[in-house]
CSV table of C-alpha atoms and ligand atoms in Angstrom, one decimal:
chain,number,residue,atom,x,y,z
A,230,MET,CA,83.5,120.3,116.0
A,231,ILE,CA,81.9,118.8,113.0
A,232,SER,CA,82.4,121.6,110.3
A,233,SER,CA,83.3,121.3,107.0
A,234,GLU,CA,86.2,124.0,107.5
A,235,SER,CA,89.9,123.3,108.8
A,236,SER,CA,90.2,123.6,112.7
A,237,SER,CA,93.8,123.8,112.1
A,238,GLY,CA,93.3,127.4,114.2
A,239,LEU,CA,96.0,129.4,112.5
A,240,THR,CA,95.3,131.0,109.3
A,241,SER,CA,97.6,132.7,106.8
A,242,SER,CA,97.3,136.4,106.5
A,243,ALA,CA,98.4,138.4,103.8
A,244,GLY,CA,102.3,138.9,103.5
A,245,HIS,CA,103.0,136.2,106.8
A,246,ARG,CA,102.8,132.7,107.1
A,247,ASP,CA,102.2,131.1,110.1
A,248,VAL,CA,103.9,127.8,110.8
A,249,TYR,CA,101.4,125.0,111.2
A,250,LEU,CA,103.9,122.0,111.4
A,251,ARG,CA,107.1,122.3,112.6
A,252,VAL,CA,109.8,119.3,112.3
A,253,HIS,CA,112.9,119.9,114.0
A,254,GLY,CA,116.0,117.6,113.8
A,255,LEU,CA,114.0,114.2,113.0
A,256,SER,CA,116.1,111.2,112.7
A,257,LYS,CA,114.6,107.7,112.9
A,258,SER,CA,116.7,104.4,112.8
A,259,PHE,CA,115.2,100.8,112.1
A,260,GLY,CA,117.9,98.9,113.7
A,261,SER,CA,121.5,100.0,112.6
A,262,PHE,CA,119.6,101.6,109.5
A,263,LEU,CA,119.4,105.3,109.5
A,264,ALA,CA,116.3,106.0,107.4
A,265,LEU,CA,115.4,109.7,108.0
A,266,LYS,CA,118.8,112.1,108.8
A,267,ASN,CA,118.1,115.1,110.9
A,268,ILE,CA,115.2,116.4,109.0
A,269,SER,CA,113.9,119.9,109.5
A,270,LEU,CA,110.7,121.6,107.8
A,271,ASP,CA,108.3,124.2,108.5
A,272,VAL,CA,104.4,123.4,106.8
A,273,TYR,CA,102.6,126.3,106.7
A,274,ALA,CA,98.7,126.7,107.8
A,275,GLY,CA,96.6,126.0,104.4
A,276,GLU,CA,99.6,124.8,102.8
A,277,PHE,CA,99.8,121.6,100.5
A,278,VAL,CA,103.1,120.2,100.6
A,279,CYS,CA,104.1,116.7,98.5
A,280,PHE,CA,106.9,114.4,100.0
A,281,LEU,CA,108.4,113.5,96.5
A,282,GLY,CA,111.4,110.7,96.2
A,283,PRO,CA,112.4,107.7,94.8
A,284,SER,CA,111.4,103.9,96.5
A,285,GLY,CA,113.3,104.2,100.0
A,286,CYS,CA,113.8,107.6,100.3
A,287,GLY,CA,112.0,107.8,103.6
A,288,LYS,CA,109.0,110.1,102.7
A,289,THR,CA,106.3,107.5,104.3
A,290,THR,CA,108.5,107.5,107.4
A,291,LEU,CA,108.6,110.7,107.7
A,292,LEU,CA,104.9,110.5,106.9
A,293,ARG,CA,104.2,108.2,109.5
A,294,ALA,CA,106.2,109.7,112.1
A,295,ILE,CA,104.3,112.9,112.1
A,296,ALA,CA,100.9,110.7,112.2
A,297,GLY,CA,102.7,109.1,115.2
A,298,LEU,CA,102.2,105.7,113.8
A,299,GLU,CA,106.5,105.6,113.9
A,300,MET,CA,108.1,106.9,116.9
A,301,GLN,CA,110.9,108.8,115.9
A,302,THR,CA,114.6,108.4,117.2
A,303,GLU,CA,115.6,111.7,117.5
A,304,GLY,CA,113.9,115.0,117.0
A,305,ARG,CA,111.0,117.0,117.8
A,306,ILE,CA,107.4,117.6,116.1
A,307,GLU,CA,105.2,120.3,116.8
A,308,GLN,CA,101.8,120.8,115.6
A,309,GLY,CA,99.5,124.4,116.1
A,310,GLY,CA,102.5,125.1,118.4
A,311,ARG,CA,101.8,122.3,120.6
A,312,ASP,CA,104.8,119.4,121.4
A,313,ILE,CA,103.5,116.3,120.0
A,314,SER,CA,106.4,114.3,119.7
A,315,HIS,CA,105.7,111.9,122.1
A,316,LEU,CA,101.7,111.8,121.7
A,317,ARG,CA,100.3,108.5,120.5
A,318,PRO,CA,98.2,108.7,116.9
A,319,SER,CA,94.8,108.8,118.7
A,320,GLN,CA,95.9,111.8,120.7
A,321,ARG,CA,96.8,114.0,117.6
A,322,ASP,CA,94.9,115.6,115.2
A,323,PHE,CA,95.2,114.3,111.7
A,324,GLY,CA,92.9,112.4,109.1
A,325,ILE,CA,95.0,110.1,106.9
A,326,VAL,CA,94.0,108.4,103.8
A,327,PHE,CA,96.4,105.1,102.3
A,328,GLN,CA,97.3,104.0,99.4
A,329,SER,CA,94.8,100.9,99.4
A,330,TYR,CA,91.3,102.2,100.3
A,331,ALA,CA,91.2,100.7,103.7
A,332,LEU,CA,87.5,101.0,104.2
A,333,PHE,CA,85.8,98.8,106.1
A,334,PRO,CA,83.9,96.2,103.4
A,335,ASN,CA,81.3,95.3,106.2
A,336,LEU,CA,79.9,99.0,106.5
A,337,THR,CA,77.9,100.7,104.1
A,338,ILE,CA,79.5,104.1,102.7
A,339,GLU,CA,77.7,106.1,105.3
A,340,GLN,CA,78.8,103.9,108.3
A,341,ASN,CA,82.2,104.2,106.8
A,342,VAL,CA,82.1,107.8,106.5
A,343,GLY,CA,80.5,108.7,110.2
A,344,TYR,CA,82.8,105.9,111.7
A,345,GLY,CA,85.2,108.4,113.3
A,346,LEU,CA,82.6,111.0,114.1
A,347,GLN,CA,80.6,108.5,116.6
A,348,SER,CA,83.7,109.2,119.1
A,349,VAL,CA,83.3,113.1,119.4
A,350,GLU,CA,79.6,113.4,118.6
A,351,ARG,CA,76.4,111.5,120.0
A,352,ASP,CA,73.3,113.4,118.7
A,353,ARG,CA,72.8,110.5,115.4
A,354,GLU,CA,71.1,113.5,113.4
A,355,LYS,CA,74.1,115.7,113.4
A,356,ILE,CA,76.4,112.7,112.3
A,357,ARG,CA,73.4,112.0,109.6
A,358,LEU,CA,73.9,115.7,108.7
A,359,ARG,CA,77.8,115.8,108.4
A,360,VAL,CA,77.8,112.3,106.7
A,361,LYS,CA,75.2,113.7,103.9
A,362,GLU,CA,77.4,116.9,104.0
A,363,LEU,CA,81.2,115.0,103.2
A,364,LEU,CA,79.6,112.9,100.6
A,365,GLU,CA,78.0,115.6,98.6
A,366,LEU,CA,82.0,117.4,99.2
A,367,VAL,CA,83.0,114.3,97.4
A,368,GLY,CA,80.7,114.2,95.0
A,369,LEU,CA,79.1,111.1,95.7
A,370,PRO,CA,75.7,112.4,97.4
A,371,ASP,CA,73.7,109.2,96.2
A,372,GLN,CA,75.8,106.5,97.4
A,373,GLY,CA,75.5,106.0,101.0
A,374,LYS,CA,73.7,102.9,101.4
A,375,LYS,CA,76.7,101.1,99.2
A,376,TYR,CA,79.1,98.9,100.4
A,377,PRO,CA,82.3,99.4,99.2
A,378,GLY,CA,82.7,96.3,97.0
A,379,GLN,CA,80.2,98.1,95.0
A,380,LEU,CA,82.5,101.4,94.2
A,381,SER,CA,85.2,101.6,91.6
A,382,GLY,CA,88.7,102.4,92.8
A,383,GLY,CA,88.4,106.0,92.6
A,384,GLN,CA,84.9,106.5,94.3
A,385,GLN,CA,86.6,104.3,97.4
A,386,GLN,CA,89.3,106.7,97.3
A,387,ARG,CA,86.9,109.6,97.8
A,388,ILE,CA,84.9,108.0,100.4
A,389,ALA,CA,88.3,107.2,101.8
A,390,LEU,CA,88.7,111.0,101.8
A,391,ALA,CA,85.4,112.2,103.3
A,392,ARG,CA,86.0,109.8,106.4
A,393,ALA,CA,89.8,111.4,106.8
A,394,LEU,CA,87.9,114.9,107.0
A,395,ALA,CA,84.8,113.9,108.8
A,396,ILE,CA,86.1,115.3,112.3
A,397,SER,CA,87.7,118.6,110.5
A,398,PRO,CA,91.4,117.6,111.2
A,399,GLY,CA,93.8,120.2,111.5
A,400,LEU,CA,95.9,118.1,109.5
A,401,LEU,CA,95.0,115.7,106.3
A,402,LEU,CA,97.8,113.0,105.8
A,403,LEU,CA,97.9,111.7,102.0
A,404,ASP,CA,99.7,108.3,101.8
A,405,GLU,CA,100.0,107.8,97.6
A,406,PRO,CA,96.3,107.7,97.7
A,407,LEU,CA,96.3,108.3,94.1
A,408,SER,CA,98.5,105.5,93.1
A,409,ALA,CA,96.7,102.5,93.0
A,410,LEU,CA,94.3,104.0,90.4
A,411,ASP,CA,94.2,104.0,86.6
A,412,ALA,CA,95.9,107.1,85.1
A,413,LYS,CA,93.1,108.6,83.7
A,414,VAL,CA,91.0,108.4,87.0
A,415,ARG,CA,94.2,109.6,88.9
A,416,GLY,CA,94.7,112.5,86.4
A,417,HIS,CA,90.7,113.8,87.6
A,418,LEU,CA,91.2,113.0,91.1
A,419,ARG,CA,94.4,114.8,91.3
A,420,HIS,CA,92.3,117.9,90.5
A,421,GLU,CA,89.7,117.2,92.2
A,422,VAL,CA,91.7,116.2,95.7
A,423,LYS,CA,93.4,119.8,95.1
A,424,GLN,CA,90.3,121.8,94.6
A,425,LEU,CA,88.9,120.0,97.7
A,426,GLN,CA,92.0,120.8,99.5
A,427,ARG,CA,91.9,124.8,98.8
A,428,ARG,CA,88.4,125.3,99.2
A,429,LEU,CA,88.8,123.9,102.9
A,430,ALA,CA,92.2,125.4,103.6
A,431,VAL,CA,93.4,122.3,105.2
A,432,THR,CA,97.1,121.7,105.9
A,433,THR,CA,97.7,118.7,103.7
A,434,ILE,CA,100.9,116.8,103.2
A,435,MET,CA,101.1,114.3,100.6
A,436,VAL,CA,103.4,111.1,100.2
A,437,THR,CA,104.0,110.4,96.1
A,438,HIS,CA,106.7,108.7,94.0
A,439,ASP,CA,104.9,110.4,90.7
A,440,GLN,CA,106.6,113.4,90.2
A,441,GLU,CA,103.9,114.7,87.9
A,442,GLU,CA,101.5,114.5,90.8
A,443,ALA,CA,103.8,116.6,92.9
A,444,LEU,CA,104.1,119.3,90.6
A,445,SER,CA,100.8,119.8,89.6
A,446,MET,CA,99.3,119.5,93.2
A,447,ALA,CA,101.5,121.1,95.9
A,448,ASP,CA,102.4,124.8,97.0
A,449,ARG,CA,105.7,123.5,97.9
A,450,VAL,CA,107.7,120.0,97.0
A,451,VAL,CA,109.8,118.4,99.5
A,452,VAL,CA,112.3,116.2,97.5
A,453,MET,CA,114.2,113.6,99.8
A,454,ASN,CA,116.8,110.9,98.9
A,455,HIS,CA,118.5,108.2,101.1
A,456,GLY,CA,116.5,109.9,103.9
A,457,VAL,CA,117.8,113.7,103.9
A,458,ILE,CA,115.8,116.6,102.0
A,459,GLU,CA,117.5,117.4,98.9
A,460,GLN,CA,115.5,120.7,97.8
A,461,ILE,CA,112.2,122.5,99.3
A,462,GLY,CA,110.2,124.6,96.9
A,463,THR,CA,107.6,125.5,94.7
A,464,PRO,CA,107.0,123.1,91.8
A,465,THR,CA,108.7,125.9,89.5
A,466,GLU,CA,111.9,126.5,91.7
A,467,ILE,CA,112.1,122.6,92.0
A,468,TYR,CA,112.1,122.2,88.4
A,469,ARG,CA,113.8,125.3,87.0
A,470,GLU,CA,116.2,125.9,89.7
A,471,PRO,CA,117.2,122.2,91.1
A,472,ALA,CA,119.7,122.5,94.0
A,473,SER,CA,121.1,119.4,93.1
A,474,LEU,CA,121.9,117.0,90.3
A,475,PHE,CA,119.8,114.3,92.1
A,476,VAL,CA,116.9,117.0,91.8
A,477,ALA,CA,117.7,117.9,88.0
A,478,ASP,CA,118.0,114.0,87.6
A,479,PHE,CA,114.6,112.9,89.2
A,480,VAL,CA,112.4,115.8,88.3
A,481,GLY,CA,111.4,116.0,84.5
A,482,SER,CA,114.1,114.7,82.0
A,483,MET,CA,117.6,116.5,81.9
A,484,ASN,CA,120.8,116.5,79.1
A,485,LYS,CA,124.0,116.2,80.9
A,486,PHE,CA,127.6,116.8,79.8
A,487,GLU,CA,130.8,116.4,81.3
A,488,VAL,CA,132.5,119.9,81.0
A,489,THR,CA,135.4,121.8,82.5
A,490,ALA,CA,134.9,125.1,84.4
A,491,ASN,CA,137.2,127.7,82.9
A,492,ALA,CA,135.5,131.4,83.9
A,493,PRO,CA,133.0,132.3,86.6
A,494,GLU,CA,129.9,132.0,83.9
A,495,SER,CA,131.6,129.8,81.3
A,496,VAL,CA,132.6,126.5,80.7
A,497,SER,CA,134.3,124.6,78.5
A,498,PHE,CA,132.8,121.5,76.4
A,499,GLY,CA,135.0,119.8,73.9
A,500,ALA,CA,136.2,122.4,71.8
A,501,VAL,CA,133.6,125.1,72.3
A,502,ASN,CA,132.9,127.3,75.1
A,503,LEU,CA,129.6,128.0,76.5
A,504,VAL,CA,128.4,130.9,78.5
A,505,CYS,CA,126.3,129.7,81.7
A,506,HIS,CA,124.6,130.5,84.9
A,507,LYS,CA,127.3,131.9,87.2
A,508,HIS,CA,129.4,129.4,89.2
A,509,GLY,CA,132.0,129.1,91.9
A,510,LEU,CA,134.1,126.5,90.5
A,511,ALA,CA,137.8,127.1,90.0
A,512,ALA,CA,139.1,127.4,86.1
A,513,GLY,CA,140.1,124.2,85.0
A,514,SER,CA,137.7,122.1,87.4
A,515,LYS,CA,135.6,119.5,86.3
A,516,ALA,CA,131.6,119.9,86.4
A,517,ILE,CA,128.2,118.3,85.0
A,518,LEU,CA,126.5,120.9,82.9
A,519,THR,CA,122.7,120.3,82.7
A,520,LEU,CA,119.8,121.5,80.0
A,521,ARG,CA,116.3,120.3,79.6
A,522,PRO,CA,115.3,119.2,76.6
A,523,GLU,CA,112.5,122.0,76.2
A,524,ASP,CA,115.5,124.7,76.5
A,525,VAL,CA,116.7,123.6,73.4
A,526,ILE,CA,115.6,126.5,71.1
A,527,PRO,CA,115.5,126.5,67.5
A,528,SER,CA,117.5,129.4,67.0
A,529,GLU,CA,115.1,131.1,64.2
A,530,LEU,CA,112.9,130.9,67.1
A,531,GLY,CA,115.3,132.1,70.0
A,532,GLN,CA,115.9,135.7,70.9
A,533,GLY,CA,119.3,134.9,71.8
A,534,ASP,CA,122.6,137.0,70.6
A,535,GLY,CA,124.4,134.4,68.7
A,536,ARG,CA,126.1,133.1,71.8
A,537,ASN,CA,125.7,129.1,72.5
A,538,GLN,CA,124.5,128.7,69.0
A,539,PHE,CA,125.6,125.4,67.0
A,540,LYS,CA,124.6,123.8,63.9
A,541,ALA,CA,123.3,120.3,64.5
A,542,LEU,CA,121.9,117.4,62.7
A,543,VAL,CA,118.3,116.0,63.6
A,544,ARG,CA,119.1,111.9,63.9
A,545,ASP,CA,115.9,110.9,64.5
A,546,MET,CA,112.7,112.5,65.8
A,547,GLU,CA,109.5,111.1,67.8
A,548,PHE,CA,106.3,112.4,67.7
A,549,LEU,CA,104.7,112.5,71.4
A,550,GLY,CA,101.4,113.8,70.5
A,551,SER,CA,101.8,117.6,72.7
A,552,HIS,CA,105.5,117.9,71.0
A,553,TRP,CA,108.1,116.3,69.1
A,554,ARG,CA,111.0,114.4,70.7
A,555,ALA,CA,114.3,114.9,68.4
A,556,TRP,CA,118.1,113.9,69.0
A,557,LEU,CA,121.0,115.9,67.8
A,558,THR,CA,124.3,115.8,67.2
A,559,SER,CA,127.0,118.2,66.1
A,560,GLU,CA,130.6,118.1,66.3
A,561,ALA,CA,130.5,120.4,69.3
A,562,PHE,CA,128.8,117.9,71.5
A,563,GLY,CA,131.2,115.0,70.6
A,564,SER,CA,129.8,111.9,70.7
A,565,GLN,CA,126.7,112.7,72.8
A,566,ASP,CA,123.5,113.5,71.8
A,567,LEU,CA,121.6,116.4,72.6
A,568,ASP,CA,117.6,115.6,73.7
A,569,ALA,CA,115.5,117.9,72.8
A,570,HIS,CA,111.8,118.9,72.8
A,571,PHE,CA,110.4,121.0,69.9
A,572,SER,CA,106.7,122.4,69.8
A,573,ILE,CA,104.7,121.1,66.9
A,574,ASN,CA,104.3,124.9,65.7
A,575,ALA,CA,108.2,124.8,65.8
A,576,VAL,CA,108.7,121.9,63.8
A,577,ARG,CA,106.2,122.9,61.4
A,578,ARG,CA,107.6,126.1,61.0
A,579,LEU,CA,110.9,125.2,60.3
A,580,SER,CA,110.3,122.2,58.4
A,581,ILE,CA,112.4,120.0,61.2
A,582,THR,CA,112.6,116.6,59.8
A,583,GLN,CA,115.0,113.6,60.5
A,584,GLY,CA,118.4,114.2,58.4
A,585,VAL,CA,118.5,118.1,58.0
A,586,MET,CA,120.8,120.5,59.9
A,587,LEU,CA,119.6,122.9,62.2
A,588,THR,CA,120.8,125.4,64.4
A,589,VAL,CA,120.0,125.5,67.9
A,590,GLU,CA,120.7,127.7,70.9
A,591,LEU,CA,121.4,126.4,74.2
A,592,PRO,CA,120.2,129.7,76.4
A,593,ALA,CA,122.8,130.5,79.1
A,594,GLU,CA,120.5,131.2,81.6
A,595,ARG,CA,118.9,127.7,81.5
A,596,LEU,CA,122.6,126.2,81.5
A,597,HIS,CA,123.1,124.9,85.2
A,598,VAL,CA,126.5,123.6,86.6
A,599,PHE,CA,127.0,121.3,89.1
A,600,THR,CA,130.1,119.9,90.8
A,601,PRO,CA,131.1,115.9,89.9
A,602,GLU,CA,129.5,115.2,93.1
A,603,GLY,CA,126.0,116.8,92.2
A,604,ARG,CA,126.1,120.0,94.4
A,605,ARG,CA,125.6,123.2,92.7
A,606,GLY,CA,129.0,124.5,91.5
B,1132,LIG,P1,107.9,103.6,99.2
B,1132,LIG,O1,107.8,104.8,98.2
B,1132,LIG,O2,108.7,102.4,98.1
B,1132,LIG,O3,107.2,103.2,100.1
B,1132,LIG,P2,109.7,105.2,100.8
B,1132,LIG,O4,110.6,106.7,100.3
B,1132,LIG,O5,108.3,105.6,101.5
B,1132,LIG,O6,109.6,104.2,100.0
B,1132,LIG,P3,110.1,104.5,103.1
B,1132,LIG,O7,109.2,103.4,103.4
B,1132,LIG,O8,110.0,105.3,104.1
B,1132,LIG,O9,110.4,104.8,102.0
B,1132,LIG,O10,111.1,103.8,103.8
B,1132,LIG,C1,112.3,104.0,104.2
B,1132,LIG,C2,113.6,102.8,104.6
B,1132,LIG,O11,113.6,102.6,105.8
B,1132,LIG,C3,113.6,102.0,103.6
B,1132,LIG,O12,114.8,101.6,103.2
B,1132,LIG,C4,112.6,100.8,104.1
B,1132,LIG,O13,113.0,99.5,104.0
B,1132,LIG,C5,113.5,101.1,105.6
B,1132,LIG,N1,112.1,100.8,106.8
B,1132,LIG,C6,110.6,101.4,106.4
B,1132,LIG,N2,110.1,100.6,107.4
B,1132,LIG,C7,110.7,99.9,108.0
B,1132,LIG,C8,111.0,98.9,109.1
B,1132,LIG,N3,109.2,98.8,110.0
B,1132,LIG,N4,111.6,98.1,109.4
B,1132,LIG,C9,112.8,98.4,109.0
B,1132,LIG,N5,113.1,99.1,108.0
B,1132,LIG,C10,112.2,99.8,107.6
């Protein structure tokens, strides 16, 4: 029972992914308020999935329903092929880490980590060895005799992780585990948690409102809004191919322009036509066109064919350390600024400074069209 490997029982084989957790048609009401609306989702064995969304979107409620800490109003949850929908938390197979460290302050670190083991293992020596193994696993082998109050926030969260992993749960649930930590510790721990999860191959779900955290840690991200799933995809899919205007806007920054569809692969923006991703909107329909700031290409660097190229004035610039942010204006864009991110090399090579005129290309494959309601056009 007490080994460091996941007890999920299901492993992924090449080319085939086993579903470990299945959520089907899940809804949750609090009185007349519907917090989750018909959520369906498969999580594969060994996968790291993040629930990402703004405050109040329902991500914590969904995690708590999976743990049995909140009972769904409708729907079904299966874990490892077993219907767990109506089981108490103690009958389910998961370890959980909360935002606040939630360690017992009056118990030593060793006692905290070993706490859950006592109900499944009587042999004190086996418990001692397992606690030692777990403390090594989270990189704190010498802290066992201390009390939680003597550790930093980051160290306490590592202990909370060790405690959650103690009984080798099939499922690891992380509820904003890093958000109480300062930025530097958070960045470091983000990497450590991900490495550990990969090593143990434990199926993991993490709730976060931090997009960078979700994109950097997850195998797949579930973007939620108002109790529904807006998109499920790999971090690259979510960032590069947002399924809705909400996702495009919530993850990363985005230029948005009001345009009119005029052909299957083109829209008109003010007086100009822009070639874009193929869309299904009828000619004359109003639409929203999006483009990431880093996809604005100073044209000398582009491999473009002259399409979607404009002269623009660099109205202002801001140095952000890893790159420059520039605000561009052009007669083509009307009164709206175009937000562009240029690499330091590009700025140096093309002598881009405030006040110069620049030719920029807006690559057609990076221009996405949405309906005014925010759905894919
Ligand atoms: P946050 O990041 O702020 O925690 P969240 O996406 O995790 O947000 P939830 O905590 O899941 O959001 O809450 C979803 C909605 O359900 C919110 O509007 C919240 O006010 C409501 N809600 C959650 N728990 C309860 C409860 N016990 N009683 C009534 N309403 C609740």
